XYZ file of N, CA and C in Angstrom:
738
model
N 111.809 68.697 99.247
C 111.964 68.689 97.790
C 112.752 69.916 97.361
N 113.908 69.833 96.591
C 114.458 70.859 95.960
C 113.909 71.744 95.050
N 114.004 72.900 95.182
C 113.659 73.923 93.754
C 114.692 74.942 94.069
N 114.574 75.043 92.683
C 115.268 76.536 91.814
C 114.739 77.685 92.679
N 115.831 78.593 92.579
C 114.958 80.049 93.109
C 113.846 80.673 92.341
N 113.827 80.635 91.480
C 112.296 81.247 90.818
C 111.294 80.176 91.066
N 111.330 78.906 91.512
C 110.292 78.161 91.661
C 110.317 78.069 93.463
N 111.277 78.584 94.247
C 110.429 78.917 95.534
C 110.357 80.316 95.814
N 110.420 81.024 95.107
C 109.986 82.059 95.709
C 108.153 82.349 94.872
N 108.104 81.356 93.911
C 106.590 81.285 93.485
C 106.049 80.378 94.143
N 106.155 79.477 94.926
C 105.481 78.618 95.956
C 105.547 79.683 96.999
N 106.562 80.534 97.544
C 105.864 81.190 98.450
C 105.676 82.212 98.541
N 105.161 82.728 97.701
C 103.678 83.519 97.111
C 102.838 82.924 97.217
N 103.129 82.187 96.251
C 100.830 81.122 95.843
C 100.999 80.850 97.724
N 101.947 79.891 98.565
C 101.453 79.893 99.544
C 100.897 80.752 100.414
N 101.059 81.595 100.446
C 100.595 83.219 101.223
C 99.422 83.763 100.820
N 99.198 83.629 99.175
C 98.097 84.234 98.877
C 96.921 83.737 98.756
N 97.261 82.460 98.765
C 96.284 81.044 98.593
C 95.501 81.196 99.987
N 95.782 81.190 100.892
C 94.844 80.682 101.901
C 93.461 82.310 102.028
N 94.285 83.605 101.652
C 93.559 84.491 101.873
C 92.024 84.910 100.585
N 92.308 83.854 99.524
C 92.187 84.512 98.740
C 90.352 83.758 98.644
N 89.846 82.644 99.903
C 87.951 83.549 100.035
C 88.128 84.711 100.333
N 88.541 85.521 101.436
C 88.597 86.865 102.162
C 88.724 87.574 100.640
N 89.516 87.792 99.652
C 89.777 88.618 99.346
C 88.602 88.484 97.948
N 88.005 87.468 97.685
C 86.999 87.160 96.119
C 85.661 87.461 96.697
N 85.498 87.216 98.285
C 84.548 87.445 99.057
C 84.041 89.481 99.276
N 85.264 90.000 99.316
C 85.487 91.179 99.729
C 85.144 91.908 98.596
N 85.833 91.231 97.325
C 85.791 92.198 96.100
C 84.791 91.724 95.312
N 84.183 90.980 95.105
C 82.799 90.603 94.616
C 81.809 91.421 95.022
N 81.864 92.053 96.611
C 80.533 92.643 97.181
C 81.193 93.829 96.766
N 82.254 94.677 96.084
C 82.765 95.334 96.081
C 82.593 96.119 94.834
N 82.532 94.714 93.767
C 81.955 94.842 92.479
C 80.674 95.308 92.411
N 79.606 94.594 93.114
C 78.214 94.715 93.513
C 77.881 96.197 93.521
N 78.547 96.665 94.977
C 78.230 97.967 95.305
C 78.357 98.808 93.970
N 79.718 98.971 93.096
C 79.937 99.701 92.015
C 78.753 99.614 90.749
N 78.061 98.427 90.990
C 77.275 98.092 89.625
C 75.715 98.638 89.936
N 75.605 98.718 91.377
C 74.132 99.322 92.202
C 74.438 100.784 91.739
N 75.591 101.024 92.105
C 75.563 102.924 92.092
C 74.992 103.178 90.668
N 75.881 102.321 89.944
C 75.830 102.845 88.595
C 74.605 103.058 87.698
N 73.890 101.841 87.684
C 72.821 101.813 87.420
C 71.560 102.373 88.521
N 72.010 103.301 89.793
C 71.141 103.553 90.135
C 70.388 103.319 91.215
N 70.313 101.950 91.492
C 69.624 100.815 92.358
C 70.399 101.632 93.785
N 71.500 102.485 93.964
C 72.256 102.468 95.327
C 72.738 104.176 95.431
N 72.688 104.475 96.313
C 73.311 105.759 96.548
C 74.501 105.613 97.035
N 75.429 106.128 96.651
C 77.102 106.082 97.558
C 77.368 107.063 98.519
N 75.882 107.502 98.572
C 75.874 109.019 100.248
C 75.226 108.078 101.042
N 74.339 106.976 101.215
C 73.624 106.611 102.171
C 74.482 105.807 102.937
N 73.401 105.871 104.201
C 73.855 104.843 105.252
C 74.735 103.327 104.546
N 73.480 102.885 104.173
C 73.630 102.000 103.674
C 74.871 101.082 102.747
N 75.425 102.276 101.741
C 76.452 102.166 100.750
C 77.430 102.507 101.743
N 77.663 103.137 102.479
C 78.803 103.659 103.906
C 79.425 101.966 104.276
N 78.087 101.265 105.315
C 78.141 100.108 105.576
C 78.717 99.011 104.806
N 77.918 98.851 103.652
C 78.627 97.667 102.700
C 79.958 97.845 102.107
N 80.509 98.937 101.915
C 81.556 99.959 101.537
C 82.593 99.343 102.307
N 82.894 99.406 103.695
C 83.135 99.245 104.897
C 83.445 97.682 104.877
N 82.184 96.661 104.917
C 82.827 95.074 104.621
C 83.873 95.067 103.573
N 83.450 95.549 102.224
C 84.457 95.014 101.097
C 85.545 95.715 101.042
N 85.376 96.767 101.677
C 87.054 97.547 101.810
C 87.458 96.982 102.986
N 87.184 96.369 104.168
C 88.277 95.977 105.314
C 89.434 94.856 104.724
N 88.806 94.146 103.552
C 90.051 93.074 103.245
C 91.440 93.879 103.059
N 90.763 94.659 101.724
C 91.950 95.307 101.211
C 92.829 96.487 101.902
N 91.793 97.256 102.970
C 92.695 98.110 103.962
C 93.291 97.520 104.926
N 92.831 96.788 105.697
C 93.710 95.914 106.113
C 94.647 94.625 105.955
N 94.798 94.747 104.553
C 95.770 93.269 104.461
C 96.885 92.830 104.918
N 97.530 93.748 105.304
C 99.055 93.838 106.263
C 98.602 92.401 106.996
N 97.908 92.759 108.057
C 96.767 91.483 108.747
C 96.927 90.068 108.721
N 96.330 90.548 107.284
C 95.713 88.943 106.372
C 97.121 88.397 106.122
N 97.888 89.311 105.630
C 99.619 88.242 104.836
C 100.127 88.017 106.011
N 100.357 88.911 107.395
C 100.732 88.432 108.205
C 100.757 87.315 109.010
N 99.471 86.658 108.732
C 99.653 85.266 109.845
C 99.315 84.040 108.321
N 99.029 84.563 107.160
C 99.399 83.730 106.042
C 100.858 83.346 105.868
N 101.602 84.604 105.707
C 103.310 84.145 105.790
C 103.368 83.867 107.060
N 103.037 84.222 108.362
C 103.468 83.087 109.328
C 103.467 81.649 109.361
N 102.217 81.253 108.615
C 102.055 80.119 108.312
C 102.749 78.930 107.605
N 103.078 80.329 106.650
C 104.100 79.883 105.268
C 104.985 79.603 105.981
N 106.254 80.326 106.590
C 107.471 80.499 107.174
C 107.728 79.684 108.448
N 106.751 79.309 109.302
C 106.285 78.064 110.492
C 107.029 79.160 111.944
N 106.450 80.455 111.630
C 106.877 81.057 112.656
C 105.574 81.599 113.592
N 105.714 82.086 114.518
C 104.640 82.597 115.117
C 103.820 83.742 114.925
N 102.701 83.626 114.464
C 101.609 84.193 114.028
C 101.008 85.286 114.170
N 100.920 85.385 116.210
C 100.548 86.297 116.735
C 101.932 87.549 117.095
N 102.597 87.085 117.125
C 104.293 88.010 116.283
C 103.864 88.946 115.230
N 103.499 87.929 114.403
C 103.271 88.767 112.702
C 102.510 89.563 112.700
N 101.086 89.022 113.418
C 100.080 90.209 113.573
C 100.290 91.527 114.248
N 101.472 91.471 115.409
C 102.124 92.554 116.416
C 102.606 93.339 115.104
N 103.257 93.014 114.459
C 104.001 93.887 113.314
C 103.320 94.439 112.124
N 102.058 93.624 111.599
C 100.893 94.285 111.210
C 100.245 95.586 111.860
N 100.320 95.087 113.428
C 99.682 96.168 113.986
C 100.389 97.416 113.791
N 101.810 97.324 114.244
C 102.723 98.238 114.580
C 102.375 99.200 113.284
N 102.694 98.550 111.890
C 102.710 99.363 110.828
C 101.478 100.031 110.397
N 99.947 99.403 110.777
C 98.871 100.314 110.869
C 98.504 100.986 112.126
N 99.091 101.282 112.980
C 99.097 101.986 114.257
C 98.645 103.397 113.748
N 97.657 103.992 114.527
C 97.068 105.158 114.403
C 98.426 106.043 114.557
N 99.226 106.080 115.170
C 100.699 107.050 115.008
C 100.680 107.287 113.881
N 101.083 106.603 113.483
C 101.883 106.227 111.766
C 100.971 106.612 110.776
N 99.690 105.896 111.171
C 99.062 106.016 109.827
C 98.259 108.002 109.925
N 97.779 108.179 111.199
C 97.511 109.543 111.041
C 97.721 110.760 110.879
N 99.512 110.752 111.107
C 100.616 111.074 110.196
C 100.676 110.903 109.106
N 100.349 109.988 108.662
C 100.628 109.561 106.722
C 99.742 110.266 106.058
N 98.224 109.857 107.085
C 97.188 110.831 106.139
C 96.761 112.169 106.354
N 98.015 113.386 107.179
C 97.772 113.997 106.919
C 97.391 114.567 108.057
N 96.790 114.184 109.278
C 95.870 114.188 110.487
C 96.946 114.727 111.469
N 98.236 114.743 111.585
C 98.961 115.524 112.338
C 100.448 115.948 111.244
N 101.022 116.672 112.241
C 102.034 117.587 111.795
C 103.732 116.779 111.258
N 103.345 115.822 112.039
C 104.747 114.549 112.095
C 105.310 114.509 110.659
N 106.564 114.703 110.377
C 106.864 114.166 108.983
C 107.563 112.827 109.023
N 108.140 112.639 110.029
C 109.288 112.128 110.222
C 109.244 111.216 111.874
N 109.483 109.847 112.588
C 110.338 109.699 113.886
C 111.519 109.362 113.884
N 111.860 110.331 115.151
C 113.704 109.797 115.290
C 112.929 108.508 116.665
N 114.308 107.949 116.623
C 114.079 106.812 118.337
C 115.615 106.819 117.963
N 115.687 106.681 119.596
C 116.759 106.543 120.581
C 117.559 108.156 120.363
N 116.760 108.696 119.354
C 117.646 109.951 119.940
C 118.157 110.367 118.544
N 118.580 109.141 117.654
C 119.950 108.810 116.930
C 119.103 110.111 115.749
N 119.638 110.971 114.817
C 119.256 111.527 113.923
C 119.160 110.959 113.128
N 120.088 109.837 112.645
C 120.415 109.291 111.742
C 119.108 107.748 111.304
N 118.744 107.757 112.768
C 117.482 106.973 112.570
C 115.931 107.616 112.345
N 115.530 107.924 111.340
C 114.860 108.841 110.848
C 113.544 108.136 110.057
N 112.612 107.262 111.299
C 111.338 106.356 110.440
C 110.490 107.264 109.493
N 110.432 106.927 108.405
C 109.516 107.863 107.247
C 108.232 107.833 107.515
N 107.721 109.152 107.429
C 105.649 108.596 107.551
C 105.134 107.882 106.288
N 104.952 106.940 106.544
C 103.908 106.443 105.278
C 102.889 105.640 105.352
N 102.184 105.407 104.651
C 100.786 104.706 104.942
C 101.045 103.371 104.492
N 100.823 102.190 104.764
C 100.982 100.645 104.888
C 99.472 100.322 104.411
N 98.150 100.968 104.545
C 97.031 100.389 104.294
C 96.995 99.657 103.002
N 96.792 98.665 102.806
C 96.484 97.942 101.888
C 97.710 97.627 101.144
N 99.031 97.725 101.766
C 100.251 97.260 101.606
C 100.554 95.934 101.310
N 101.426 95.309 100.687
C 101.616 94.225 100.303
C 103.031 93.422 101.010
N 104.035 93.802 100.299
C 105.308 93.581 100.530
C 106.023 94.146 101.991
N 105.840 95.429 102.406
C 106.395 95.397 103.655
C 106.317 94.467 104.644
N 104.896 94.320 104.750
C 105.059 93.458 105.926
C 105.368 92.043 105.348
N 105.197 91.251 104.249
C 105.885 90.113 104.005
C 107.315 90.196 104.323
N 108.220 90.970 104.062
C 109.118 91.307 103.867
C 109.842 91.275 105.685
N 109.081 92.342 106.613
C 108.958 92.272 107.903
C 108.562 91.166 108.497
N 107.938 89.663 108.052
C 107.646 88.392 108.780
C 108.889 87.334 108.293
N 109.450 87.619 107.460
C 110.617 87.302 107.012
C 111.627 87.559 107.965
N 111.991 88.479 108.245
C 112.859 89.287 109.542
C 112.500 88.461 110.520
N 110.942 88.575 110.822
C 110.724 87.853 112.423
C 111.006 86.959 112.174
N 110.957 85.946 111.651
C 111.314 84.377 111.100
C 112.655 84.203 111.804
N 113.676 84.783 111.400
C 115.058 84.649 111.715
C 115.579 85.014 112.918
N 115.167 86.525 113.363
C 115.318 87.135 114.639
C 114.811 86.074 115.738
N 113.617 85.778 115.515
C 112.934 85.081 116.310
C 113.622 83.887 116.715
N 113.812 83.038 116.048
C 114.436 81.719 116.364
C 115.958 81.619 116.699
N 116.582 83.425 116.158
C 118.026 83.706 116.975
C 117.834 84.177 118.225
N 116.577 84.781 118.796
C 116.813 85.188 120.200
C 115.964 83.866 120.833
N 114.819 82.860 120.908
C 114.659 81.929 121.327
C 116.215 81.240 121.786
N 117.282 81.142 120.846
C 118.367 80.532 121.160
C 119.243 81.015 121.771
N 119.581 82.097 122.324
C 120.082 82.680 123.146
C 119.707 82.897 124.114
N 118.301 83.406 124.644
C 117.609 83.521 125.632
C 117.409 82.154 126.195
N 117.848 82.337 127.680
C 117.533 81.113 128.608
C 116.575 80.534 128.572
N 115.703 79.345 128.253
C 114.223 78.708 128.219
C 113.380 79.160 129.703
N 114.515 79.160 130.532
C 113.495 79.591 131.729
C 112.754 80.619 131.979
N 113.505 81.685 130.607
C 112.791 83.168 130.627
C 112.367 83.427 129.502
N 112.151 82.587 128.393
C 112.192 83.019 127.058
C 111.031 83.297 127.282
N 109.720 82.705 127.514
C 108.406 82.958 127.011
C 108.526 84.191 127.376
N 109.044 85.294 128.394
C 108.693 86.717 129.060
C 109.534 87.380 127.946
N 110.566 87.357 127.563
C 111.835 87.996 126.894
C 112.163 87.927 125.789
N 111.352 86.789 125.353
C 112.018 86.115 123.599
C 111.225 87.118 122.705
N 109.862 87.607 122.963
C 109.191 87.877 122.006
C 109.371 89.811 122.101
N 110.027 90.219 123.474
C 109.828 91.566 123.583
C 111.454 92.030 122.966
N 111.882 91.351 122.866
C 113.277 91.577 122.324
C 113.183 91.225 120.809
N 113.033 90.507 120.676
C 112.204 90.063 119.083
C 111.717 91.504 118.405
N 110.459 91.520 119.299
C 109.351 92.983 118.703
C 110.843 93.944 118.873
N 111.632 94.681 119.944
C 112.272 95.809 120.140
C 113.318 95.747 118.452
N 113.643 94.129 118.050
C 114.679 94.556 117.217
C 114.050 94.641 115.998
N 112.953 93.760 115.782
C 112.506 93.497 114.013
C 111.688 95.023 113.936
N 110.724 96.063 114.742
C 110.007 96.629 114.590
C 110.509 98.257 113.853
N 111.785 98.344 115.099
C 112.122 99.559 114.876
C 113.027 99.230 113.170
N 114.021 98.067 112.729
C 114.560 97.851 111.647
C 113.072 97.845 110.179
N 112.154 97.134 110.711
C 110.833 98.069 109.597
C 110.625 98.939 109.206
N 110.201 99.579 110.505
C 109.692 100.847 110.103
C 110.931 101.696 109.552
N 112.019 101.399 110.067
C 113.023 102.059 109.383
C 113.560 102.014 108.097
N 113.841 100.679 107.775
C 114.628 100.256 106.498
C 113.618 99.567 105.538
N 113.046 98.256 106.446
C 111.956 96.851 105.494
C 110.988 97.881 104.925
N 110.044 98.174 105.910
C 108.753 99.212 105.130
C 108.983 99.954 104.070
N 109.781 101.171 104.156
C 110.001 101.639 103.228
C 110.857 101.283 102.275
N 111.686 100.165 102.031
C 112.365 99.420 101.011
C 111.457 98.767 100.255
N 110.231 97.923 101.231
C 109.304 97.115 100.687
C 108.361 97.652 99.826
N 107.544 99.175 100.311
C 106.996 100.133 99.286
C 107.684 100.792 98.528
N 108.664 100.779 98.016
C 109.698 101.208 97.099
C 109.368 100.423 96.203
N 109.820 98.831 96.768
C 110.086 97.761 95.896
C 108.294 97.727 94.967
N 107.560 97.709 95.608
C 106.027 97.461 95.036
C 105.348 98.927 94.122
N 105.831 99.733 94.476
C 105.688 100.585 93.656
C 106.731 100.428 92.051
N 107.413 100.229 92.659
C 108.696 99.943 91.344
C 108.458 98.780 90.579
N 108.054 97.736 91.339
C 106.818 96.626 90.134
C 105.616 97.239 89.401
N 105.154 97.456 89.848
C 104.403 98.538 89.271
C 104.503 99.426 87.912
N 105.477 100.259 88.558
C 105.708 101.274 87.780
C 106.596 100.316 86.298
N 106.818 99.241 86.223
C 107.334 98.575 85.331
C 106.642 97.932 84.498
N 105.359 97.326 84.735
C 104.413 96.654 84.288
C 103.873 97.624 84.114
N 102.976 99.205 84.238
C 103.147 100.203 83.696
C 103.523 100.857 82.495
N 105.025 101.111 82.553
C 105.706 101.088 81.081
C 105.796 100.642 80.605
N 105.835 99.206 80.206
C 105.952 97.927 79.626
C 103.847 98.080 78.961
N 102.906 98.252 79.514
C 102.076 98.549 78.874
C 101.754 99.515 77.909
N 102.497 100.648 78.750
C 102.416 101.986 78.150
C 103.138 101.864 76.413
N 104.247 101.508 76.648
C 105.408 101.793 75.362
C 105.172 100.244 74.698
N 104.796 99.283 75.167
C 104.650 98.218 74.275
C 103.450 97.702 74.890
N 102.250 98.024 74.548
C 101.342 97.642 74.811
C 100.507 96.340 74.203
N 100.513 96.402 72.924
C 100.397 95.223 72.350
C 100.985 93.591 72.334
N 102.344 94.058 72.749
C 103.258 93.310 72.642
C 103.256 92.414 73.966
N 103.094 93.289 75.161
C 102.912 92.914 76.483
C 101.819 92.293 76.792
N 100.709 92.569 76.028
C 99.267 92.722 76.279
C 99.166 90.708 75.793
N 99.617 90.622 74.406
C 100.059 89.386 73.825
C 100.613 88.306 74.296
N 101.866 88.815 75.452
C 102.526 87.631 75.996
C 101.836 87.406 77.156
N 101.139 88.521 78.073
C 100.829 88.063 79.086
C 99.054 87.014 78.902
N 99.000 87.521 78.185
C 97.543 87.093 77.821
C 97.785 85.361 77.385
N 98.166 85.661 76.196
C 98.736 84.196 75.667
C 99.440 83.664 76.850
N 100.524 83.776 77.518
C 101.298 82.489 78.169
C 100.440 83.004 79.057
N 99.314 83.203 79.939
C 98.331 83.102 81.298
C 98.310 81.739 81.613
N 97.555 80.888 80.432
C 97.423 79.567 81.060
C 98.529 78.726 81.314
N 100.297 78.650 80.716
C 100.703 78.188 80.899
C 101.945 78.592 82.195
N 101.344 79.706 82.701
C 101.808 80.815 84.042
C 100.990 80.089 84.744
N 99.508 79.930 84.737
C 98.375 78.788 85.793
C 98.416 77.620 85.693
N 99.447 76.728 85.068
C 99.880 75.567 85.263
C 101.141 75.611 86.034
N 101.989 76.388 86.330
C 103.190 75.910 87.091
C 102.890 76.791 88.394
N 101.770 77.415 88.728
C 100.800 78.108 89.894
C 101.616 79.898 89.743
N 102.371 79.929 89.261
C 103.287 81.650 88.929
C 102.435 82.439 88.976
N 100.579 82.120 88.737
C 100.157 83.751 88.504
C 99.639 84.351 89.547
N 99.627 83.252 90.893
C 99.964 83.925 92.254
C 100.974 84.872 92.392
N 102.079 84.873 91.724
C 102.877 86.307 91.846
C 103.000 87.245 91.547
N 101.541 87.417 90.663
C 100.918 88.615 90.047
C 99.995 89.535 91.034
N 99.494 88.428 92.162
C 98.515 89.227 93.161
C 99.037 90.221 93.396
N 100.054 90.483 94.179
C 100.809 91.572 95.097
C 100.919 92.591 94.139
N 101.425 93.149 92.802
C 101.076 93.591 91.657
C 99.775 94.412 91.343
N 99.070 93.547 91.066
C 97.528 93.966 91.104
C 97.117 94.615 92.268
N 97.399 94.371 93.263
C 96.786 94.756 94.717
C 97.355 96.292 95.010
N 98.600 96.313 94.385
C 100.000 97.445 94.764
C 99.207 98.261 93.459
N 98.325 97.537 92.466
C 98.239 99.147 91.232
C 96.960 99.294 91.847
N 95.997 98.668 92.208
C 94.106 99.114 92.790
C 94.743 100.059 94.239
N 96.159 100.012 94.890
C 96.595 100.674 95.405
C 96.831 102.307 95.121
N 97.975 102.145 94.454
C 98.699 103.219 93.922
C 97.842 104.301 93.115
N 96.933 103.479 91.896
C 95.878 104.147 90.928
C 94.762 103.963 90.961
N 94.100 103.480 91.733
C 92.212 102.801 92.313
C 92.156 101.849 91.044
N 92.669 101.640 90.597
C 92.174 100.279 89.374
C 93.766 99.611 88.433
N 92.993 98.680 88.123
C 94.782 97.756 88.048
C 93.628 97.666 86.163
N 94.648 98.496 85.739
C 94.541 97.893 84.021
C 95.553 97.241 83.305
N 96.180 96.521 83.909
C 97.256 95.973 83.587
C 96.828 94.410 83.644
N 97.209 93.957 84.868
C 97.261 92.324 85.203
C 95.791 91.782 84.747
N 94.966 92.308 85.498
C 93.854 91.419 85.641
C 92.607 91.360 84.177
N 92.854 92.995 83.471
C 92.044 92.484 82.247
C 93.028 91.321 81.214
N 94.225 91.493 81.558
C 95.212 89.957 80.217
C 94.512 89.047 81.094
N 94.237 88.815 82.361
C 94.320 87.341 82.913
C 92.231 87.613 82.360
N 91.685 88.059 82.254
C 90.714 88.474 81.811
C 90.483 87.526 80.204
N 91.052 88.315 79.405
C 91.431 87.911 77.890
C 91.494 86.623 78.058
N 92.371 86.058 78.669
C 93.099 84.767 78.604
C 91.796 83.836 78.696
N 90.807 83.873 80.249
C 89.875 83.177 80.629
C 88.958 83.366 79.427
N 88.774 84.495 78.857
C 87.672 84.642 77.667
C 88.077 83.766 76.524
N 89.567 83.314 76.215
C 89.598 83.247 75.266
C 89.308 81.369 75.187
């Protein structure tokens, strides 16, 4: 079936986010819970206990790289356990214990080149890079399957695959992709900030007719990128809030 570009690139979203999204109502519900025990009391956020439950409802969201990874594999009809390799790669204790701080690293060169210069940054609870990076494998993948001899591909297809899509991530996709999600962000942001009413109005009002053509799946990544960036998203989710109240 044909569509417009704004109507597939919102099918594949809702497709990606759709399948994750028990894991993620599952995750943040007990998540809610915990916050409403502290508050009132019922829970300590020093005990064992609050540590533990803490721990379930945050693994969705620290690890989602994960979760989109073999969702857009799914989406894209590429291989899965690929996607998850590149999930891994980008939460790899290297990378990430560098990012937070835990060693001295600012920066990797590979192959030597200066000019190839991977940035430290943290991917936890990232959105877009790695979509962005299963996209890559998608293409790479099914260009080196076709070049590579069948008699050797299963040994060769996928390590040549990983050697080219991984190091072009971490180099260029990752940090283009957290650019890009911060910079949504930071737009829906100002757009609250300086016209708040105004924004507050359209998104609220057209919600339901954004949840009839399925579009407000392309708000997740958004929401996920500000409970990121600022520990709480006051933007997306109280309009889609309003909307259901109203």
């Amino acid at each position: 079936q044909k569509q417009g570009a704004l109507s597939a690139v919102m099918d594949f979203i809702s497709g990606i986010f759709t399948p994750i999204l028990p894991a993620l109502a599952g995750a943040g519900l007990l998540k809610g819970f915990l916050a409403l025990f502290v508050t009132v009391g019922w829970l300590k956020d020093t005990g064992d206990t609050y540590a533990v439950l803490n721990a379930i409802g945050d693994s969705v969201f620290y690890f989602m790289p994960f979760f989109l990874a073999v969702s857009a594999a799914r989406k894209l009809k590429t291989n899965e356990y690929l996607a998850l390799a590149v999930a891994g790669t980008l939460m790899y204790p290297t990378f990430m214990n560098a990012a937070n701080g835990f060693t001295d690293a600012k920066s990797f060169t590979l192959f030597g080149a200066d000019f190839i210069s991977i940035p430290v940054l943290s991917y936890a609870s990232s959105v877009v890079p790695i979509i962005l990076g299963v996209i890559l494998l998608k293409y790479v993948y099914n260009l080196v399957k076709k070049v590579i001899p069948s008699v050797i591909s299963l040994m060769f297809s996928s390590m040549i695959t990983l050697l080219i899509v991984m190091p072009l991530t971490l180099w260029v996709i990752g940090p283009l992709g957290t650019n890009l999600g911060n910079g949504l962000s930071d737009i829906f942001l100002w757009l609250f900030t300086h016209a708040g009413p105004v924004a507050g109005a359209l998104m609220a009002g057209l919600m339901p007719l954004i949840i009839m053509t399925g579009m407000h799946y392309a708000f997740v990544p958004i929401a996920i990128q500000n409970l990121n960036l600022y520990g709480n998203d006051a933007v997306l989710q109280p309009m889609m809030f309003i909307s259901n109240l109203g």
